[in-house]
PDB file of C-alpha atoms in Angstrom:
ATOM      1  CA  MET A   1      46.693  26.678 182.357  1.00 48.00           C
ATOM      2  CA  PRO A   2      47.462  27.872 185.911  1.00 47.00           C
ATOM      3  CA  GLU A   3      48.264  31.562 186.214  1.00 47.00           C
ATOM      4  CA  SER A   4      51.441  30.756 188.164  1.00 46.00           C
ATOM      5  CA  TYR A   5      52.921  28.849 185.229  1.00 47.00           C
ATOM      6  CA  VAL A   6      55.544  30.817 183.284  1.00 45.00           C
ATOM      7  CA  PRO A   7      57.340  29.228 180.314  1.00 48.00           C
ATOM      8  CA  LYS A   8      61.052  28.654 180.800  1.00 45.00           C
ATOM      9  CA  GLU A   9      61.853  30.434 177.524  1.00 45.00           C
ATOM     10  CA  ALA A  10      59.982  33.523 178.641  1.00 44.00           C
ATOM     11  CA  ILE A  11      61.855  33.623 181.911  1.00 43.00           C
ATOM     12  CA  GLY A  12      65.211  33.226 180.206  1.00 43.00           C
ATOM     13  CA  HIS A  13      64.571  36.131 177.842  1.00 44.00           C
ATOM     14  CA  GLY A  14      62.545  38.428 180.070  1.00 44.00           C
ATOM     15  CA  ASP A  15      63.417  40.843 182.822  1.00 45.00           C
ATOM     16  CA  GLY A  16      63.053  38.294 185.635  1.00 46.00           C
ATOM     17  CA  GLY A  17      66.735  38.055 186.526  1.00 45.00           C
ATOM     18  CA  SER A  18      66.139  36.233 189.811  1.00 44.00           C
ATOM     19  CA  ALA A  19      63.956  33.576 188.154  1.00 44.00           C
ATOM     20  CA  ALA A  20      66.490  32.987 185.373  1.00 45.00           C
ATOM     21  CA  LEU A  21      69.279  32.701 187.946  1.00 40.00           C
ATOM     22  CA  ALA A  22      67.277  30.165 189.922  1.00 43.00           C
ATOM     23  CA  ILE A  23      66.698  28.027 186.829  1.00 43.00           C
ATOM     24  CA  GLY A  24      70.384  28.209 185.969  1.00 48.00           C
ATOM     25  CA  GLU A  25      71.348  27.058 189.448  1.00 42.00           C
ATOM     26  CA  ALA A  26      68.858  24.204 189.242  1.00 41.00           C
ATOM     27  CA  GLU A  27      70.317  23.033 185.923  1.00 45.00           C
ATOM     28  CA  SER A  28      73.798  23.159 187.406  1.00 46.00           C
ATOM     29  CA  LEU A  29      72.691  20.961 190.300  1.00 41.00           C
ATOM     30  CA  GLU A  30      71.102  18.477 187.913  1.00 44.00           C
ATOM     31  CA  ARG A  31      74.359  17.970 185.938  1.00 47.00           C
ATOM     32  CA  ARG A  32      76.642  15.201 187.026  1.00 47.00           C
ATOM     33  CA  PRO A  33      79.852  16.275 188.765  1.00 48.00           C
ATOM     34  CA  GLY A  34      82.607  16.883 186.201  1.00 47.00           C
ATOM     35  CA  ALA A  35      80.162  17.084 183.243  1.00 47.00           C
ATOM     36  CA  ALA A  36      80.797  19.872 180.748  1.00 49.00           C
ATOM     37  CA  PRO A  37      78.188  22.634 180.458  1.00 49.00           C
ATOM     38  CA  PRO A  38      75.941  22.670 177.366  1.00 50.00           C
ATOM     39  CA  GLY A  39      77.769  23.774 174.205  1.00 47.00           C
ATOM     40  CA  ALA A  40      81.208  23.264 175.743  1.00 49.00           C
ATOM     41  CA  GLY A  41      82.198  20.563 173.216  1.00 47.00           C
ATOM     42  CA  PRO A  42      83.719  17.139 173.879  1.00 50.00           C
ATOM     43  CA  PRO A  43      85.508  16.487 177.166  1.00 52.00           C
ATOM     44  CA  GLY A  44      89.128  17.598 177.166  1.00 51.00           C
ATOM     45  CA  ALA A  45      88.700  20.016 174.256  1.00 47.00           C
ATOM     46  CA  PRO A  46      89.991  23.557 174.872  1.00 51.00           C
ATOM     47  CA  VAL A  47      87.162  25.980 175.452  1.00 48.00           C
ATOM     48  CA  GLY A  48      87.260  29.374 173.809  1.00 49.00           C
ATOM     49  CA  LYS A  49      90.873  29.050 172.567  1.00 56.00           C
ATOM     50  CA  PRO A  50      91.095  29.845 168.844  1.00 61.00           C
ATOM     51  CA  ARG A  51      93.712  28.126 166.716  1.00 63.00           C
ATOM     52  CA  SER A  52      96.430  30.146 165.043  1.00 64.00           C
ATOM     53  CA  LEU A  53      96.969  30.265 161.290  1.00 61.00           C
ATOM     54  CA  TRP A  54      99.858  27.803 161.503  1.00 66.00           C
ATOM     55  CA  SER A  55      98.073  25.266 163.702  1.00 74.00           C
ATOM     56  CA  ASP A  56      94.994  25.534 161.504  1.00 74.00           C
ATOM     57  CA  ALA A  57      97.150  25.051 158.389  1.00 74.00           C
ATOM     58  CA  TRP A  58      98.878  21.998 159.873  1.00 78.00           C
ATOM     59  CA  HIS A  59      95.480  20.570 160.815  1.00 77.00           C
ATOM     60  CA  ASP A  60      94.523  20.764 157.132  1.00 78.00           C
ATOM     61  CA  LEU A  61      97.874  19.575 155.803  1.00 81.00           C
ATOM     62  CA  TYR A  62      98.200  16.273 157.609  1.00 81.00           C
ATOM     63  CA  ARG A  63      94.685  15.382 156.460  1.00 85.00           C
ATOM     64  CA  ASN A  64      95.574  16.121 152.828  1.00 86.00           C
ATOM     65  CA  PRO A  65      96.728  12.931 151.039  1.00 91.00           C
ATOM     66  CA  VAL A  66      98.559  14.959 148.376  1.00 90.00           C
ATOM     67  CA  PHE A  67     100.661  16.658 151.047  1.00 90.00           C
ATOM     68  CA  VAL A  68     101.379  13.406 152.869  1.00 92.00           C
ATOM     69  CA  LEU A  69     102.420  11.557 149.713  1.00 94.00           C
ATOM     70  CA  SER A  70     104.604  14.386 148.366  1.00 94.00           C
ATOM     71  CA  ALA A  71     106.192  14.909 151.800  1.00 93.00           C
ATOM     72  CA  LEU A  72     107.073  11.207 152.047  1.00 95.00           C
ATOM     73  CA  VAL A  73     108.672  11.294 148.582  1.00 95.00           C
ATOM     74  CA  ILE A  74     110.677  14.405 149.490  1.00 94.00           C
ATOM     75  CA  VAL A  75     111.845  12.906 152.789  1.00 95.00           C
ATOM     76  CA  PHE A  76     112.974   9.790 150.921  1.00 96.00           C
ATOM     77  CA  LEU A  77     114.862  11.906 148.373  1.00 94.00           C
ATOM     78  CA  VAL A  78     116.558  13.953 151.083  1.00 94.00           C
ATOM     79  CA  VAL A  79     117.612  10.797 152.930  1.00 95.00           C
ATOM     80  CA  ILE A  80     119.172   9.184 149.862  1.00 94.00           C
ATOM     81  CA  ALA A  81     120.806  12.503 148.945  1.00 93.00           C
ATOM     82  CA  ILE A  82     122.549  12.531 152.324  1.00 93.00           C
ATOM     83  CA  TRP A  83     123.190   8.788 152.586  1.00 94.00           C
ATOM     84  CA  PRO A  84     123.048   7.238 149.101  1.00 93.00           C
ATOM     85  CA  GLN A  85     124.896   4.180 150.422  1.00 92.00           C
ATOM     86  CA  LEU A  86     121.657   3.077 152.101  1.00 92.00           C
ATOM     87  CA  ILE A  87     120.172   1.835 148.826  1.00 93.00           C
ATOM     88  CA  ALA A  88     123.146   1.910 146.410  1.00 90.00           C
ATOM     89  CA  THR A  89     126.323   0.058 147.331  1.00 87.00           C
ATOM     90  CA  GLY A  90     128.120   0.524 144.019  1.00 87.00           C
ATOM     91  CA  ASN A  91     130.483   3.221 142.797  1.00 91.00           C
ATOM     92  CA  PRO A  92     128.894   5.756 140.383  1.00 93.00           C
ATOM     93  CA  TYR A  93     132.273   6.319 138.670  1.00 92.00           C
ATOM     94  CA  ARG A  94     133.187   2.675 138.121  1.00 92.00           C
ATOM     95  CA  ALA A  95     133.121   1.874 134.394  1.00 91.00           C
ATOM     96  CA  ASP A  96     133.207  -1.398 132.488  1.00 89.00           C
ATOM     97  CA  LEU A  97     133.223  -0.795 128.746  1.00 91.00           C
ATOM     98  CA  ALA A  98     132.354  -4.432 128.091  1.00 90.00           C
ATOM     99  CA  LYS A  99     128.870  -3.725 129.519  1.00 90.00           C
ATOM    100  CA  ALA A 100     128.298  -0.384 127.761  1.00 90.00           C
ATOM    101  CA  GLN A 101     124.621   0.317 126.929  1.00 89.00           C
ATOM    102  CA  GLN A 102     123.503  -3.086 128.166  1.00 90.00           C
ATOM    103  CA  GLY A 103     120.056  -3.385 129.706  1.00 89.00           C
ATOM    104  CA  SER A 104     118.866  -4.642 133.049  1.00 89.00           C
ATOM    105  CA  GLN A 105     120.868  -7.448 134.657  1.00 89.00           C
ATOM    106  CA  PRO A 106     120.825  -9.132 138.086  1.00 90.00           C
ATOM    107  CA  GLY A 107     122.224  -6.620 140.544  1.00 87.00           C
ATOM    108  CA  HIS A 108     121.941  -3.815 137.977  1.00 90.00           C
ATOM    109  CA  PRO A 109     118.198  -3.170 137.520  1.00 92.00           C
ATOM    110  CA  PHE A 110     118.593   0.016 135.444  1.00 94.00           C
ATOM    111  CA  GLY A 111     121.309  -1.272 133.102  1.00 92.00           C
ATOM    112  CA  PHE A 112     124.518   0.505 132.085  1.00 94.00           C
ATOM    113  CA  ASP A 113     125.375   3.752 130.291  1.00 93.00           C
ATOM    114  CA  THR A 114     127.735   4.405 127.372  1.00 91.00           C
ATOM    115  CA  GLN A 115     130.810   3.918 129.558  1.00 92.00           C
ATOM    116  CA  GLY A 116     129.520   0.840 131.328  1.00 93.00           C
ATOM    117  CA  ARG A 117     128.616   2.647 134.564  1.00 94.00           C
ATOM    118  CA  ASP A 118     125.660   1.422 136.604  1.00 94.00           C
ATOM    119  CA  VAL A 119     122.661   3.639 135.830  1.00 95.00           C
ATOM    120  CA  TYR A 120     120.892   2.764 139.095  1.00 95.00           C
ATOM    121  CA  THR A 121     123.850   3.890 141.190  1.00 95.00           C
ATOM    122  CA  ARG A 122     124.198   7.123 139.229  1.00 95.00           C
ATOM    123  CA  VAL A 123     120.485   7.873 139.559  1.00 95.00           C
ATOM    124  CA  VAL A 124     120.701   7.467 143.335  1.00 95.00           C
ATOM    125  CA  TYR A 125     123.853   9.566 143.669  1.00 95.00           C
ATOM    126  CA  GLY A 126     122.462  12.174 141.267  1.00 93.00           C
ATOM    127  CA  ALA A 127     119.827  13.116 143.833  1.00 94.00           C
ATOM    128  CA  ARG A 128     122.502  14.755 145.995  1.00 93.00           C
ATOM    129  CA  ALA A 129     123.451  17.415 143.450  1.00 92.00           C
ATOM    130  CA  SER A 130     119.866  18.214 142.477  1.00 91.00           C
ATOM    131  CA  ILE A 131     118.561  18.428 146.066  1.00 93.00           C
ATOM    132  CA  THR A 132     121.588  20.488 147.153  1.00 94.00           C
ATOM    133  CA  VAL A 133     121.135  22.985 144.339  1.00 94.00           C
ATOM    134  CA  GLY A 134     117.385  23.220 144.898  1.00 93.00           C
ATOM    135  CA  VAL A 135     117.524  23.663 148.680  1.00 93.00           C
ATOM    136  CA  CYS A 136     120.502  26.050 148.758  1.00 95.00           C
ATOM    137  CA  ALA A 137     119.224  28.180 145.864  1.00 95.00           C
ATOM    138  CA  THR A 138     115.727  28.390 147.336  1.00 94.00           C
ATOM    139  CA  THR A 139     117.060  29.300 150.784  1.00 94.00           C
ATOM    140  CA  GLY A 140     119.340  31.993 149.387  1.00 95.00           C
ATOM    141  CA  ALA A 141     116.675  33.474 147.114  1.00 94.00           C
ATOM    142  CA  ALA A 142     114.070  33.416 149.893  1.00 93.00           C
ATOM    143  CA  LEU A 143     116.342  35.112 152.435  1.00 94.00           C
ATOM    144  CA  LEU A 144     117.600  37.760 150.020  1.00 94.00           C
ATOM    145  CA  GLY A 145     114.201  38.431 148.470  1.00 93.00           C
ATOM    146  CA  SER A 146     112.403  38.525 151.829  1.00 92.00           C
ATOM    147  CA  LEU A 147     114.955  40.915 153.324  1.00 92.00           C
ATOM    148  CA  LEU A 148     114.966  43.364 150.424  1.00 92.00           C
ATOM    149  CA  GLY A 149     111.248  43.142 149.709  1.00 91.00           C
ATOM    150  CA  GLY A 150     110.260  43.370 153.377  1.00 90.00           C
ATOM    151  CA  LEU A 151     112.386  46.459 154.030  1.00 90.00           C
ATOM    152  CA  ALA A 152     111.201  48.124 150.832  1.00 90.00           C
ATOM    153  CA  GLY A 153     107.546  47.451 151.632  1.00 88.00           C
ATOM    154  CA  PHE A 154     107.873  48.624 155.241  1.00 86.00           C
ATOM    155  CA  PHE A 155     109.815  51.856 154.725  1.00 87.00           C
ATOM    156  CA  GLY A 156     108.717  52.713 151.164  1.00 83.00           C
ATOM    157  CA  GLY A 157     110.162  55.845 149.608  1.00 85.00           C
ATOM    158  CA  TRP A 158     113.073  55.916 147.222  1.00 90.00           C
ATOM    159  CA  GLY A 159     114.338  52.514 148.411  1.00 86.00           C
ATOM    160  CA  ASP A 160     111.078  50.904 147.362  1.00 88.00           C
ATOM    161  CA  THR A 161     111.235  52.569 143.951  1.00 91.00           C
ATOM    162  CA  LEU A 162     114.865  51.553 143.445  1.00 92.00           C
ATOM    163  CA  LEU A 163     114.155  47.931 144.357  1.00 90.00           C
ATOM    164  CA  SER A 164     111.177  47.794 142.001  1.00 89.00           C
ATOM    165  CA  ARG A 165     113.231  49.068 139.069  1.00 91.00           C
ATOM    166  CA  LEU A 166     116.108  46.712 139.911  1.00 91.00           C
ATOM    167  CA  ALA A 167     113.702  43.773 140.020  1.00 90.00           C
ATOM    168  CA  ASP A 168     112.333  44.793 136.613  1.00 89.00           C
ATOM    169  CA  ILE A 169     115.862  44.629 135.195  1.00 90.00           C
ATOM    170  CA  PHE A 170     116.390  41.088 136.494  1.00 89.00           C
ATOM    171  CA  PHE A 171     112.958  40.033 135.267  1.00 88.00           C
ATOM    172  CA  GLY A 172     114.015  41.099 131.774  1.00 87.00           C
ATOM    173  CA  ILE A 173     116.976  38.693 131.696  1.00 87.00           C
ATOM    174  CA  PRO A 174     116.124  35.362 130.008  1.00 88.00           C
ATOM    175  CA  VAL A 175     116.940  32.641 132.522  1.00 88.00           C
ATOM    176  CA  ILE A 176     118.335  30.027 130.129  1.00 89.00           C
ATOM    177  CA  LEU A 177     120.271  32.525 128.034  1.00 89.00           C
ATOM    178  CA  GLY A 178     121.615  34.227 131.127  1.00 89.00           C
ATOM    179  CA  GLY A 179     122.704  30.890 132.540  1.00 89.00           C
ATOM    180  CA  LEU A 180     124.494  29.952 129.335  1.00 90.00           C
ATOM    181  CA  VAL A 181     126.384  33.265 129.294  1.00 89.00           C
ATOM    182  CA  PHE A 182     127.162  33.449 133.012  1.00 88.00           C
ATOM    183  CA  LEU A 183     128.031  29.808 133.696  1.00 89.00           C
ATOM    184  CA  SER A 184     130.040  29.337 130.487  1.00 85.00           C
ATOM    185  CA  MET A 185     132.731  31.545 132.052  1.00 86.00           C
ATOM    186  CA  VAL A 186     132.921  29.347 135.184  1.00 83.00           C
ATOM    187  CA  THR A 187     135.268  26.373 135.257  1.00 80.00           C
ATOM    188  CA  SER A 188     134.361  25.104 138.729  1.00 80.00           C
ATOM    189  CA  THR A 189     132.860  21.624 138.949  1.00 79.00           C
ATOM    190  CA  THR A 190     131.040  22.290 142.228  1.00 86.00           C
ATOM    191  CA  VAL A 191     127.378  23.205 142.657  1.00 90.00           C
ATOM    192  CA  TRP A 192     127.996  26.703 144.050  1.00 92.00           C
ATOM    193  CA  PRO A 193     128.246  28.646 140.759  1.00 92.00           C
ATOM    194  CA  VAL A 194     124.868  27.214 139.740  1.00 93.00           C
ATOM    195  CA  VAL A 195     123.417  28.044 143.164  1.00 94.00           C
ATOM    196  CA  GLY A 196     124.732  31.609 142.942  1.00 93.00           C
ATOM    197  CA  PHE A 197     123.261  32.126 139.485  1.00 93.00           C
ATOM    198  CA  ILE A 198     119.830  30.827 140.505  1.00 93.00           C
ATOM    199  CA  VAL A 199     119.820  33.049 143.604  1.00 93.00           C
ATOM    200  CA  LEU A 200     120.817  36.016 141.451  1.00 91.00           C
ATOM    201  CA  LEU A 201     117.837  35.561 139.134  1.00 90.00           C
ATOM    202  CA  GLY A 202     115.420  34.052 141.661  1.00 90.00           C
ATOM    203  CA  TRP A 203     115.217  36.711 144.375  1.00 92.00           C
ATOM    204  CA  PRO A 204     113.130  39.337 142.451  1.00 91.00           C
ATOM    205  CA  GLN A 205     109.992  37.159 142.383  1.00 90.00           C
ATOM    206  CA  ILE A 206     110.169  36.435 146.105  1.00 92.00           C
ATOM    207  CA  SER A 207     110.973  40.080 146.886  1.00 92.00           C
ATOM    208  CA  ARG A 208     107.775  41.213 145.187  1.00 91.00           C
ATOM    209  CA  ILE A 209     105.738  38.659 147.124  1.00 92.00           C
ATOM    210  CA  ALA A 210     107.382  39.735 150.383  1.00 91.00           C
ATOM    211  CA  ARG A 211     106.881  43.423 149.620  1.00 91.00           C
ATOM    212  CA  GLY A 212     103.196  42.968 148.878  1.00 90.00           C
ATOM    213  CA  SER A 213     102.674  40.929 152.044  1.00 89.00           C
ATOM    214  CA  VAL A 214     104.419  43.520 154.214  1.00 89.00           C
ATOM    215  CA  VAL A 215     102.488  46.401 152.653  1.00 89.00           C
ATOM    216  CA  THR A 216      99.225  44.566 153.369  1.00 88.00           C
ATOM    217  CA  ALA A 217     100.210  43.524 156.896  1.00 85.00           C
ATOM    218  CA  LYS A 218     101.367  46.962 158.056  1.00 84.00           C
ATOM    219  CA  GLN A 219      97.898  48.403 157.317  1.00 82.00           C
ATOM    220  CA  ASN A 220      96.184  46.059 159.785  1.00 81.00           C
ATOM    221  CA  ASP A 221      94.677  47.403 162.987  1.00 83.00           C
ATOM    222  CA  TYR A 222      97.001  45.531 165.331  1.00 80.00           C
ATOM    223  CA  VAL A 223     100.032  47.130 163.671  1.00 81.00           C
ATOM    224  CA  GLN A 224      98.500  50.588 163.956  1.00 81.00           C
ATOM    225  CA  ALA A 225      97.678  49.919 167.594  1.00 87.00           C
ATOM    226  CA  ALA A 226     101.243  48.809 168.318  1.00 82.00           C
ATOM    227  CA  ARG A 227     102.580  51.902 166.576  1.00 81.00           C
ATOM    228  CA  ALA A 228     100.259  54.118 168.643  1.00 85.00           C
ATOM    229  CA  LEU A 229     101.551  52.474 171.822  1.00 83.00           C
ATOM    230  CA  GLY A 230     105.085  53.501 170.908  1.00 81.00           C
ATOM    231  CA  ALA A 231     106.512  50.391 169.247  1.00 78.00           C
ATOM    232  CA  GLY A 232     109.578  51.102 167.131  1.00 79.00           C
ATOM    233  CA  SER A 233     110.160  50.096 163.536  1.00 78.00           C
ATOM    234  CA  ARG A 234     112.280  47.095 164.485  1.00 82.00           C
ATOM    235  CA  ARG A 235     109.687  45.719 166.876  1.00 83.00           C
ATOM    236  CA  LEU A 236     106.861  46.330 164.425  1.00 82.00           C
ATOM    237  CA  LEU A 237     108.687  44.552 161.621  1.00 81.00           C
ATOM    238  CA  LEU A 238     109.959  41.558 163.590  1.00 80.00           C
ATOM    239  CA  ARG A 239     107.137  40.960 166.086  1.00 82.00           C
ATOM    240  CA  HIS A 240     103.971  42.045 164.293  1.00 80.00           C
ATOM    241  CA  ILE A 241     104.510  42.182 160.522  1.00 84.00           C
ATOM    242  CA  ALA A 242     107.034  39.467 159.612  1.00 83.00           C
ATOM    243  CA  PRO A 243     105.203  36.531 161.304  1.00 81.00           C
ATOM    244  CA  ASN A 244     101.994  37.479 159.484  1.00 80.00           C
ATOM    245  CA  ALA A 245     103.627  38.169 156.108  1.00 84.00           C
ATOM    246  CA  VAL A 246     105.862  35.106 155.807  1.00 86.00           C
ATOM    247  CA  ALA A 247     103.176  32.637 154.694  1.00 84.00           C
ATOM    248  CA  PRO A 248     103.055  33.725 151.003  1.00 87.00           C
ATOM    249  CA  VAL A 249     106.856  33.649 150.872  1.00 90.00           C
ATOM    250  CA  ILE A 250     106.915  30.062 152.146  1.00 89.00           C
ATOM    251  CA  VAL A 251     104.374  29.018 149.527  1.00 87.00           C
ATOM    252  CA  VAL A 252     106.267  30.622 146.639  1.00 90.00           C
ATOM    253  CA  ALA A 253     109.613  29.278 147.856  1.00 91.00           C
ATOM    254  CA  THR A 254     108.269  25.726 148.133  1.00 89.00           C
ATOM    255  CA  ILE A 255     106.970  25.771 144.579  1.00 88.00           C
ATOM    256  CA  ALA A 256     110.134  27.504 143.319  1.00 91.00           C
ATOM    257  CA  LEU A 257     112.298  24.738 144.785  1.00 92.00           C
ATOM    258  CA  GLY A 258     111.015  22.263 142.239  1.00 90.00           C
ATOM    259  CA  THR A 259     111.450  24.836 139.486  1.00 92.00           C
ATOM    260  CA  PHE A 260     115.062  25.459 140.501  1.00 94.00           C
ATOM    261  CA  ILE A 261     115.829  21.728 140.393  1.00 94.00           C
ATOM    262  CA  ALA A 262     114.427  21.577 136.866  1.00 93.00           C
ATOM    263  CA  LEU A 263     116.467  24.677 135.933  1.00 93.00           C
ATOM    264  CA  GLU A 264     119.675  23.075 137.185  1.00 92.00           C
ATOM    265  CA  ALA A 265     118.965  19.945 135.129  1.00 93.00           C
ATOM    266  CA  THR A 266     118.246  22.060 132.054  1.00 93.00           C
ATOM    267  CA  LEU A 267     121.483  24.016 132.368  1.00 92.00           C
ATOM    268  CA  SER A 268     123.441  20.814 132.989  1.00 92.00           C
ATOM    269  CA  TYR A 269     121.803  19.254 129.936  1.00 92.00           C
ATOM    270  CA  LEU A 270     122.976  22.208 127.846  1.00 90.00           C
ATOM    271  CA  GLY A 271     126.494  21.890 129.233  1.00 87.00           C
ATOM    272  CA  ALA A 272     126.484  25.134 131.214  1.00 88.00           C
ATOM    273  CA  GLY A 273     125.379  23.872 134.630  1.00 88.00           C
ATOM    274  CA  LEU A 274     127.086  21.166 136.636  1.00 90.00           C
ATOM    275  CA  LYS A 275     130.072  19.600 134.960  1.00 88.00           C
ATOM    276  CA  PRO A 276     131.679  16.151 135.171  1.00 86.00           C
ATOM    277  CA  PRO A 277     132.827  14.443 137.300  1.00 87.00           C
ATOM    278  CA  THR A 278     129.807  15.667 139.299  1.00 89.00           C
ATOM    279  CA  VAL A 279     126.993  13.107 139.173  1.00 92.00           C
ATOM    280  CA  SER A 280     123.828  14.865 138.056  1.00 92.00           C
ATOM    281  CA  TRP A 281     120.572  13.847 136.453  1.00 94.00           C
ATOM    282  CA  GLY A 282     120.944  16.628 133.894  1.00 93.00           C
ATOM    283  CA  ILE A 283     124.417  15.451 132.869  1.00 93.00           C
ATOM    284  CA  ASP A 284     123.241  11.851 132.508  1.00 93.00           C
ATOM    285  CA  ILE A 285     120.217  12.940 130.451  1.00 94.00           C
ATOM    286  CA  SER A 286     122.498  14.954 128.173  1.00 92.00           C
ATOM    287  CA  THR A 287     124.851  12.000 127.744  1.00 92.00           C
ATOM    288  CA  ALA A 288     122.017   9.559 127.018  1.00 93.00           C
ATOM    289  CA  SER A 289     119.936  11.700 124.649  1.00 92.00           C
ATOM    290  CA  PRO A 290     121.801  10.651 121.441  1.00 92.00           C
ATOM    291  CA  TYR A 291     121.128   6.990 122.323  1.00 92.00           C
ATOM    292  CA  ILE A 292     117.389   7.266 122.988  1.00 90.00           C
ATOM    293  CA  ARG A 293     116.569   4.677 120.301  1.00 91.00           C
ATOM    294  CA  SER A 294     119.312   2.152 120.917  1.00 90.00           C
ATOM    295  CA  ALA A 295     119.445   2.371 124.728  1.00 91.00           C
ATOM    296  CA  PRO A 296     116.351   4.192 126.040  1.00 93.00           C
ATOM    297  CA  HIS A 297     116.943   3.008 129.622  1.00 93.00           C
ATOM    298  CA  MET A 298     119.894   5.390 129.900  1.00 94.00           C
ATOM    299  CA  LEU A 299     117.554   8.343 129.467  1.00 93.00           C
ATOM    300  CA  LEU A 300     114.293   7.176 131.005  1.00 94.00           C
ATOM    301  CA  TRP A 301     115.556   6.440 134.520  1.00 95.00           C
ATOM    302  CA  PRO A 302     117.295   9.768 135.307  1.00 95.00           C
ATOM    303  CA  ALA A 303     114.511  11.665 133.513  1.00 95.00           C
ATOM    304  CA  GLY A 304     111.895   9.807 135.563  1.00 95.00           C
ATOM    305  CA  ALA A 305     113.720  10.562 138.820  1.00 95.00           C
ATOM    306  CA  LEU A 306     113.913  14.237 137.875  1.00 95.00           C
ATOM    307  CA  SER A 307     110.224  14.382 136.972  1.00 94.00           C
ATOM    308  CA  ILE A 308     109.133  12.719 140.220  1.00 95.00           C
ATOM    309  CA  THR A 309     111.274  15.094 142.280  1.00 95.00           C
ATOM    310  CA  VAL A 310     109.995  18.245 140.596  1.00 94.00           C
ATOM    311  CA  LEU A 311     106.389  17.017 140.755  1.00 94.00           C
ATOM    312  CA  ALA A 312     106.698  16.207 144.475  1.00 94.00           C
ATOM    313  CA  PHE A 313     107.901  19.709 145.340  1.00 93.00           C
ATOM    314  CA  ILE A 314     105.254  21.387 143.193  1.00 91.00           C
ATOM    315  CA  LEU A 315     102.464  19.307 144.754  1.00 92.00           C
ATOM    316  CA  LEU A 316     103.847  20.075 148.210  1.00 91.00           C
ATOM    317  CA  GLY A 317     103.808  23.783 147.406  1.00 87.00           C
ATOM    318  CA  ASP A 318     100.233  23.600 146.127  1.00 88.00           C
ATOM    319  CA  ALA A 319      99.116  21.844 149.320  1.00 87.00           C
ATOM    320  CA  VAL A 320     100.865  24.425 151.513  1.00 86.00           C
ATOM    321  CA  ARG A 321      99.302  27.236 149.492  1.00 83.00           C
ATOM    322  CA  ASP A 322      95.813  25.783 149.915  1.00 82.00           C
ATOM    323  CA  ALA A 323      96.350  25.438 153.663  1.00 81.00           C
ATOM    324  CA  LEU A 324      97.821  28.907 154.269  1.00 77.00           C
ATOM    325  CA  ASP A 325      95.500  30.903 152.032  1.00 69.00           C
ATOM    326  CA  PRO A 326      92.249  31.604 153.915  1.00 58.00           C
ATOM    327  CA  LYS A 327      90.511  32.566 150.658  1.00 59.00           C
ATOM    328  CA  LEU A 328      90.789  28.969 149.437  1.00 52.00           C
ATOM    329  CA  ARG A 329      89.122  27.441 152.490  1.00 52.00           C
TER     330      ARG A 329
END
């Protein structure tokens, strides 16, 4: 081997800076104009720009068939809750006693209930009450729990202790028994008493999640650095802590939404939730339960709609949890 020959690898790792620079320039000249350097990835891809937690989570979510399917079901339910006339042209209150408890007929695929009302129309219109209660109760519980839990976790002290003991008191109240006692005194036929009761008993769980997330987030280095640079409590909480502590709250709230819908149906079934003339799946299930043997269609259709709705929200929450929790990757 000639003495003047020096391996390229040796030059690249040795002290010969001028030789390594010359080889680098030669490789640059050999590349076609506009070609990406080695290791730069496919053309058009951002170089050296890391994805955020939310963009990374969305990248995982839209590739998850469980998320896509549950999201499509939820979008469909929300649409028919807002505009039930799109797929149901009948009147959910119109009764024809001559058709009471009859099965499926042309134009009435789900049959009729005990008063001769179209079960299909009532199932479609019943989505409005259930979705309204679930969304409003989840939003209220999430906002109240996040606010109280976030402030308690950030400032600590006696406020944190007081909130923890108050949450323990609410955790000790049986949900069904509390609903029967509280809602039995309400005569309103709207959804708001049920929403208020669910918010009242639903915020402690979310407040504990929010408190734990804030306590963990405020110990991170970037928060300590911002505090050392003179950032105030408001800026620390809103700009640095809240965006990084909200993910667990979103996951819990998404799963709780399905639970709250099931709770509303349970209370309505027991006669303490929504009351007639409100159209609700729980009310129709309660009305149809004595006739399960003679007219099972009256019970199966609203119960099936309720089960699909609750399952869709729970699966959506599980998919969001898997995408937002780095430990599950």
